[in-house]
Short mmCIF file of C-alpha atoms in Angstrom, two decimals:
data_model
loop_
_atom_site.label_atom_id
_atom_site.label_comp_id
_atom_site.label_asym_id
_atom_site.label_seq_id
_atom_site.Cartn_x
_atom_site.Cartn_y
_atom_site.Cartn_z
CA UNK A 1 -49.06 18.49 -16.43
CA UNK A 2 -45.31 17.89 -16.23
CA UNK A 3 -45.17 19.36 -12.73
CA UNK A 4 -48.07 17.02 -11.75
CA UNK A 5 -46.39 13.98 -13.29
CA UNK A 6 -43.14 14.76 -11.34
CA UNK A 7 -45.12 15.23 -8.07
CA UNK A 8 -46.91 11.91 -8.55
CA UNK A 9 -43.57 10.16 -9.39
CA UNK A 10 -41.91 11.58 -6.27
CA UNK A 11 -44.84 10.52 -4.06
CA UNK A 12 -44.61 6.95 -5.52
CA UNK A 13 -40.89 6.79 -4.89
CA UNK A 14 -41.40 7.99 -1.26
CA UNK A 15 -44.18 5.40 -0.69
CA UNK A 16 -42.09 2.61 -2.17
CA UNK A 17 -39.11 3.60 0.04
CA UNK A 18 -41.22 3.52 3.16
CA UNK A 19 -42.48 0.05 2.29
CA UNK A 20 -38.98 -1.18 1.68
CA UNK A 21 -37.80 0.08 5.17
CA UNK A 22 -35.68 2.85 3.63
CA UNK A 23 -35.14 5.91 5.76
CA UNK A 24 -36.22 9.11 3.99
CA UNK A 25 -35.00 12.49 5.26
CA UNK A 26 -34.41 15.94 3.83
CA UNK A 27 -34.22 19.67 4.39
CA UNK A 28 -35.05 22.87 2.59
CA UNK A 29 -33.97 26.46 3.00
CA UNK A 30 -35.48 29.41 1.12
CA UNK A 31 -35.33 33.12 1.74
CA UNK A 32 -34.92 36.63 0.31
CA UNK A 33 -31.42 37.84 -0.22
CA UNK A 34 -30.69 41.53 -0.80
CA UNK A 35 -27.31 41.85 -2.63
CA UNK A 36 -25.78 45.16 -1.49
CA UNK A 37 -22.40 44.76 -3.21
CA UNK A 38 -20.89 42.30 -5.76
CA UNK A 39 -18.45 42.20 -8.65
CA UNK A 40 -21.29 42.40 -11.25
CA UNK A 41 -22.72 45.91 -11.27
CA UNK A 42 -26.04 44.84 -12.70
CA UNK A 43 -26.72 42.66 -9.59
CA UNK A 44 -26.00 45.36 -6.95
CA UNK A 45 -28.88 46.47 -4.86
CA UNK A 46 -31.07 43.62 -6.16
CA UNK A 47 -33.39 41.28 -4.30
CA UNK A 48 -33.27 37.58 -5.01
CA UNK A 49 -34.96 34.44 -3.88
CA UNK A 50 -32.10 32.32 -2.57
CA UNK A 51 -31.57 28.82 -1.27
CA UNK A 52 -28.35 29.35 0.64
CA UNK A 53 -25.09 27.38 0.47
CA UNK A 54 -24.45 23.78 -0.61
CA UNK A 55 -23.96 22.19 2.80
CA UNK A 56 -26.84 23.60 4.89
CA UNK A 57 -28.85 25.64 2.46
CA UNK A 58 -30.55 24.62 -0.87
CA UNK A 59 -32.81 21.53 -0.53
CA UNK A 60 -31.80 17.93 -0.14
CA UNK A 61 -33.72 14.63 -0.34
CA UNK A 62 -31.85 11.70 1.16
CA UNK A 63 -32.64 7.95 0.88
CA UNK A 64 -30.62 5.67 3.21
CA UNK A 65 -30.88 2.07 4.25
CA UNK A 66 -28.87 -0.24 6.61
CA UNK A 67 -28.78 -3.97 6.69
CA UNK A 68 -29.25 -4.26 10.45
CA UNK A 69 -31.34 -1.24 11.17
CA UNK A 70 -30.44 2.22 12.41
CA UNK A 71 -26.84 2.48 13.85
CA UNK A 72 -26.34 -1.25 13.44
CA UNK A 73 -23.30 -2.97 11.84
CA UNK A 74 -23.63 -4.30 8.30
CA UNK A 75 -24.10 -3.11 4.79
CA UNK A 76 -25.68 0.30 4.09
CA UNK A 77 -26.33 2.64 1.23
CA UNK A 78 -27.18 6.34 0.73
CA UNK A 79 -28.16 8.62 -2.12
CA UNK A 80 -28.64 12.38 -1.61
CA UNK A 81 -30.27 14.56 -4.30
CA UNK A 82 -29.49 18.25 -4.37
CA UNK A 83 -32.19 20.61 -5.61
CA UNK A 84 -29.85 23.61 -5.94
CA UNK A 85 -29.46 23.72 -9.69
CA UNK A 86 -32.03 26.24 -11.03
CA UNK A 87 -34.00 25.04 -13.95
CA UNK A 88 -32.49 21.48 -13.91
CA UNK A 89 -34.45 18.82 -15.67
CA UNK A 90 -32.91 16.07 -13.55
CA UNK A 91 -32.09 15.81 -9.88
CA UNK A 92 -28.35 16.39 -9.38
CA UNK A 93 -26.71 13.83 -7.14
CA UNK A 94 -24.89 15.24 -4.09
CA UNK A 95 -23.51 12.00 -2.65
CA UNK A 96 -24.23 8.35 -3.57
CA UNK A 97 -22.38 5.39 -1.98
CA UNK A 98 -22.53 1.91 -0.58
CA UNK A 99 -20.68 0.84 2.50
CA UNK A 100 -20.07 -1.67 5.17
CA UNK A 101 -19.76 -0.92 8.89
CA UNK A 102 -18.30 -3.24 11.51
CA UNK A 103 -17.28 -2.62 15.13
CA UNK A 104 -13.80 -1.38 14.29
CA UNK A 105 -14.06 -0.08 10.73
CA UNK A 106 -16.29 1.62 8.14
CA UNK A 107 -15.70 1.57 4.40
CA UNK A 108 -17.75 3.24 1.63
CA UNK A 109 -17.44 3.63 -2.17
CA UNK A 110 -19.16 5.88 -4.71
CA UNK A 111 -19.58 9.60 -5.10
CA UNK A 112 -18.23 11.13 -1.91
CA UNK A 113 -16.97 14.34 -0.37
CA UNK A 114 -13.25 14.39 0.39
CA UNK A 115 -12.09 13.64 3.91
CA UNK A 116 -10.56 17.18 4.11
CA UNK A 117 -13.92 18.76 3.37
CA UNK A 118 -16.00 16.37 5.54
CA UNK A 119 -13.81 16.65 8.63
CA UNK A 120 -12.53 20.24 8.28
CA UNK A 121 -13.88 22.39 5.39
CA UNK A 122 -17.60 21.72 6.11
CA UNK A 123 -17.11 23.42 9.56
CA UNK A 124 -17.18 26.77 7.68
CA UNK A 125 -20.65 26.02 6.22
CA UNK A 126 -22.64 25.57 9.48
CA UNK A 127 -24.41 28.88 8.62
CA UNK A 128 -27.10 28.59 5.95
CA UNK A 129 -25.69 31.35 3.71
CA UNK A 130 -21.88 31.24 4.45
CA UNK A 131 -19.73 29.46 1.87
CA UNK A 132 -16.43 27.87 2.87
CA UNK A 133 -13.45 29.83 1.54
CA UNK A 134 -10.84 28.84 4.05
CA UNK A 135 -10.27 25.16 3.24
CA UNK A 136 -9.93 24.74 -0.55
CA UNK A 137 -8.16 21.47 -1.52
CA UNK A 138 -7.61 20.47 -5.07
CA UNK A 139 -10.52 17.96 -4.77
CA UNK A 140 -13.39 19.00 -2.47
CA UNK A 141 -16.98 17.71 -2.83
CA UNK A 142 -19.11 15.28 -4.83
CA UNK A 143 -16.17 13.29 -6.19
CA UNK A 144 -17.04 10.27 -8.31
CA UNK A 145 -14.88 7.05 -8.34
CA UNK A 146 -14.06 7.57 -4.64
CA UNK A 147 -13.41 5.25 -1.70
CA UNK A 148 -13.16 6.05 2.02
CA UNK A 149 -12.16 3.93 5.00
CA UNK A 150 -12.21 4.87 8.70
CA UNK A 151 -11.39 3.01 11.89
CA UNK A 152 -12.10 4.05 15.49
CA UNK A 153 -9.63 3.46 18.23
CA UNK A 154 -11.07 4.74 21.41
CA UNK A 155 -11.56 8.49 21.12
CA UNK A 156 -9.52 8.65 17.85
CA UNK A 157 -10.84 8.00 14.35
CA UNK A 158 -8.37 7.40 11.59
CA UNK A 159 -9.37 7.88 7.99
CA UNK A 160 -8.15 7.47 4.41
CA UNK A 161 -9.77 8.63 1.25
CA UNK A 162 -8.88 8.35 -2.46
CA UNK A 163 -10.46 9.51 -5.76
CA UNK A 164 -9.40 7.01 -8.43
CA UNK A 165 -8.53 8.34 -11.94
CA UNK A 166 -11.31 6.45 -13.80
CA UNK A 167 -10.42 6.34 -17.45
CA UNK A 168 -7.38 8.61 -17.11
CA UNK A 169 -3.91 6.99 -17.18
CA UNK A 170 -2.37 8.45 -13.93
CA UNK A 171 -2.46 6.45 -10.65
CA UNK A 172 -4.92 8.57 -8.65
CA UNK A 173 -6.53 11.94 -8.56
CA UNK A 174 -5.94 12.66 -4.84
CA UNK A 175 -5.75 10.86 -1.61
CA UNK A 176 -6.51 12.12 1.91
CA UNK A 177 -5.18 10.87 5.29
CA UNK A 178 -6.62 12.16 8.48
CA UNK A 179 -7.18 11.68 12.25
CA UNK A 180 -10.09 12.97 14.33
CA UNK A 181 -10.09 13.24 18.09
CA UNK A 182 -13.30 13.56 20.10
CA UNK A 183 -12.77 14.05 23.88
CA UNK A 184 -15.84 15.23 25.74
CA UNK A 185 -16.83 18.64 24.28
CA UNK A 186 -13.46 19.07 22.55
CA UNK A 187 -13.03 17.92 18.89
CA UNK A 188 -9.93 18.13 16.71
CA UNK A 189 -9.45 16.93 13.13
CA UNK A 190 -6.21 16.94 11.06
CA UNK A 191 -6.11 16.01 7.40
CA UNK A 192 -3.59 16.01 4.49
CA UNK A 193 -4.62 15.80 0.81
CA UNK A 194 -1.98 14.78 -1.70
CA UNK A 195 -2.55 15.55 -5.33
CA UNK A 196 -0.99 13.41 -8.11
CA UNK A 197 1.53 15.44 -10.14
CA UNK A 198 0.31 13.75 -13.31
CA UNK A 199 -3.13 15.46 -13.02
CA UNK A 200 -2.19 18.61 -14.96
CA UNK A 201 0.53 21.19 -15.54
CA UNK A 202 -1.70 23.64 -13.65
CA UNK A 203 -0.15 24.28 -10.19
CA UNK A 204 -3.64 24.58 -8.70
CA UNK A 205 -4.23 20.93 -9.52
CA UNK A 206 -0.88 19.92 -8.04
CA UNK A 207 -1.69 21.68 -4.75
CA UNK A 208 -1.38 19.56 -1.58
CA UNK A 209 -3.43 20.70 1.38
CA UNK A 210 -2.72 20.20 5.09
CA UNK A 211 -5.66 21.29 7.25
CA UNK A 212 -6.94 21.19 10.81
CA UNK A 213 -10.16 22.04 12.49
CA UNK A 214 -11.24 22.30 16.08
CA UNK A 215 -14.43 22.97 18.12
CA UNK A 216 -14.89 23.40 21.80
CA UNK A 217 -17.78 24.23 24.13
CA UNK A 218 -16.44 26.94 26.46
CA UNK A 219 -18.93 25.93 29.22
CA UNK A 220 -16.27 23.35 30.19
CA UNK A 221 -13.97 26.11 31.28
CA UNK A 222 -16.35 27.83 33.71
CA UNK A 223 -19.76 27.56 35.26
CA UNK A 224 -20.51 31.21 34.39
CA UNK A 225 -23.89 31.69 32.87
CA UNK A 226 -22.32 33.81 30.07
CA UNK A 227 -20.28 30.84 28.85
CA UNK A 228 -23.01 28.23 29.15
CA UNK A 229 -24.03 28.40 25.48
CA UNK A 230 -20.73 29.64 23.95
CA UNK A 231 -18.92 27.48 21.45
CA UNK A 232 -15.66 28.09 19.58
CA UNK A 233 -14.55 26.69 16.22
CA UNK A 234 -11.52 27.26 14.04
CA UNK A 235 -9.94 25.91 10.90
CA UNK A 236 -6.57 26.28 9.27
CA UNK A 237 -5.20 25.17 5.87
CA UNK A 238 -1.71 25.24 4.43
CA UNK A 239 -1.07 24.84 0.69
CA UNK A 240 1.95 23.54 -1.10
CA UNK A 241 1.48 25.44 -4.34
CA UNK A 242 0.71 28.99 -5.25
CA UNK A 243 -0.50 30.53 -8.46
CA UNK A 244 0.53 33.89 -9.89
CA UNK A 245 -1.67 36.53 -11.51
CA UNK A 246 -0.39 38.96 -14.18
CA UNK A 247 0.21 41.57 -11.56
CA UNK A 248 2.62 39.23 -9.75
CA UNK A 249 0.24 38.62 -6.80
CA UNK A 250 0.13 35.07 -5.65
CA UNK A 251 -2.63 33.01 -4.06
CA UNK A 252 -2.20 32.79 -0.25
CA UNK A 253 -0.11 29.89 1.05
CA UNK A 254 -2.40 29.49 4.05
CA UNK A 255 -5.92 30.45 5.22
CA UNK A 256 -7.92 30.19 8.46
CA UNK A 257 -11.36 30.78 10.07
CA UNK A 258 -12.60 31.54 13.55
CA UNK A 259 -16.21 31.10 14.56
CA UNK A 260 -18.20 31.80 17.70
CA UNK A 261 -21.73 30.56 18.55
CA UNK A 262 -23.83 31.74 21.46
CA UNK A 263 -27.07 29.83 21.64
CA UNK A 264 -28.83 30.78 18.30
CA UNK A 265 -26.41 33.46 17.24
CA UNK A 266 -23.22 32.72 15.22
CA UNK A 267 -20.36 34.82 13.91
CA UNK A 268 -17.72 33.53 11.52
CA UNK A 269 -14.63 35.20 10.10
CA UNK A 270 -12.60 33.53 7.27
CA UNK A 271 -9.60 34.32 5.15
CA UNK A 272 -9.49 32.75 1.67
CA UNK A 273 -6.87 31.29 -0.54
CA UNK A 274 -7.20 34.18 -3.07
CA UNK A 275 -4.88 37.12 -2.54
CA UNK A 276 -6.32 39.45 0.17
CA UNK A 277 -9.65 37.57 0.47
CA UNK A 278 -11.66 37.49 3.61
CA UNK A 279 -15.27 37.62 4.74
CA UNK A 280 -17.45 38.04 7.84
CA UNK A 281 -20.75 36.24 8.34
CA UNK A 282 -23.32 36.65 11.14
CA UNK A 283 -26.53 34.69 11.64
CA UNK A 284 -29.38 34.58 14.16
CA UNK A 285 -32.03 31.86 14.27
CA UNK A 286 -35.42 31.89 15.96
CA UNK A 287 -36.95 28.42 16.35
CA UNK A 288 -40.55 28.25 15.11
CA UNK A 289 -40.99 24.53 15.88
CA UNK A 290 -38.84 21.43 16.57
CA UNK A 291 -37.74 21.19 12.93
CA UNK A 292 -38.24 24.79 11.58
CA UNK A 293 -36.31 27.92 12.12
CA UNK A 294 -36.68 31.62 10.94
CA UNK A 295 -33.33 33.19 10.40
CA UNK A 296 -31.60 36.48 9.48
CA UNK A 297 -28.06 36.64 8.24
CA UNK A 298 -25.49 38.91 6.57
CA UNK A 299 -22.10 38.86 4.87
CA UNK A 300 -19.30 41.45 4.47
CA UNK A 301 -16.52 40.60 2.05
CA UNK A 302 -13.38 42.13 0.81
CA UNK A 303 -11.95 42.88 -2.66
CA UNK A 304 -9.43 40.27 -3.66
CA UNK A 305 -7.30 39.01 -6.55
CA UNK A 306 -8.68 35.74 -7.84
CA UNK A 307 -5.55 33.73 -8.53
CA UNK A 308 -6.37 30.56 -6.55
CA UNK A 309 -7.54 28.41 -9.43
CA UNK A 310 -4.78 29.12 -11.85
CA UNK A 311 -6.25 32.32 -13.13
CA UNK A 312 -4.01 35.04 -14.60
CA UNK A 313 -6.59 37.77 -13.94
CA UNK A 314 -4.90 40.81 -12.35
CA UNK A 315 -8.17 42.67 -11.73
CA UNK A 316 -9.69 42.86 -8.25
CA UNK A 317 -12.90 40.93 -7.53
CA UNK A 318 -15.45 42.18 -5.10
CA UNK A 319 -16.86 39.46 -2.92
CA UNK A 320 -20.57 39.30 -2.34
CA UNK A 321 -22.07 41.45 0.40
CA UNK A 322 -25.69 40.79 1.42
CA UNK A 323 -28.46 40.55 4.05
CA UNK A 324 -30.98 37.77 3.96
CA UNK A 325 -34.06 36.56 5.80
CA UNK A 326 -35.10 32.91 5.44
CA UNK A 327 -36.85 29.85 6.74
CA UNK A 328 -35.28 26.41 7.08
CA UNK A 329 -36.97 23.10 7.81
CA UNK A 330 -35.94 19.48 8.27
CA UNK A 331 -37.86 16.21 8.14
#
């Protein structure tokens, strides 16, 4: 009965949204993941039903509305629900904000992803089961009490982001400054996140992050058929603070990723902020319809020392290794 009531309520919300000229969209990913290796012995060689990563996996329901219609200037609002939390009695909010867009600027306030994640870190989550480990700022996603402003000057977009402290006494949690360049099939983004020293005595919380990400369609270099569907992406992050484990090993002071995509096949290599951390991901999609794909993916990961978040654990952690088959759909 409870499931029926929730279904009826959701249907009523969707119907009301349609009548109010609110755009409703969403996506869902579900599959079988066979975990071949992990840090928890009990989970090795086990089969799971898995939704994928935060950015492109899981399931999301998005309500959005603009004052002047799609792509028009004026006020707008968005709320995105994330169905990733297993057994949750409420719908976790991914992002929720209101904003105003004009010809030269765009400003939004609410629960937002950081500029560093939006413009750079999210590039490492284009695969449905690959998590971003290469761009790890002190403040990353789903940040309440946030404000973001961008302005477009030709092919360059300038941006600023800040998470305010709320009820805490220090001036701000973090702020991001960034620039994004889009020239034809070439894209480059550069961001810097500054953490307030009053946040904590934990050096992880003090960590400033400078990052860059690029993507390029190699078909621009040659008319060769081999390069027609080949795309390159890369990210790099440099961190101001390191943390030390009991063993004396420190978190890395920089990390990077390199990705290649050929039509429906993608390969991604990342190094992480943890000491000696890296991982490989490969994915192949087979379109079943305009909005639905069948996919197969896998991950190989190293052992590493988890000192990035201020941990003093000197033991090695085995990263997850798995293969998965899945379906993903968008509406």
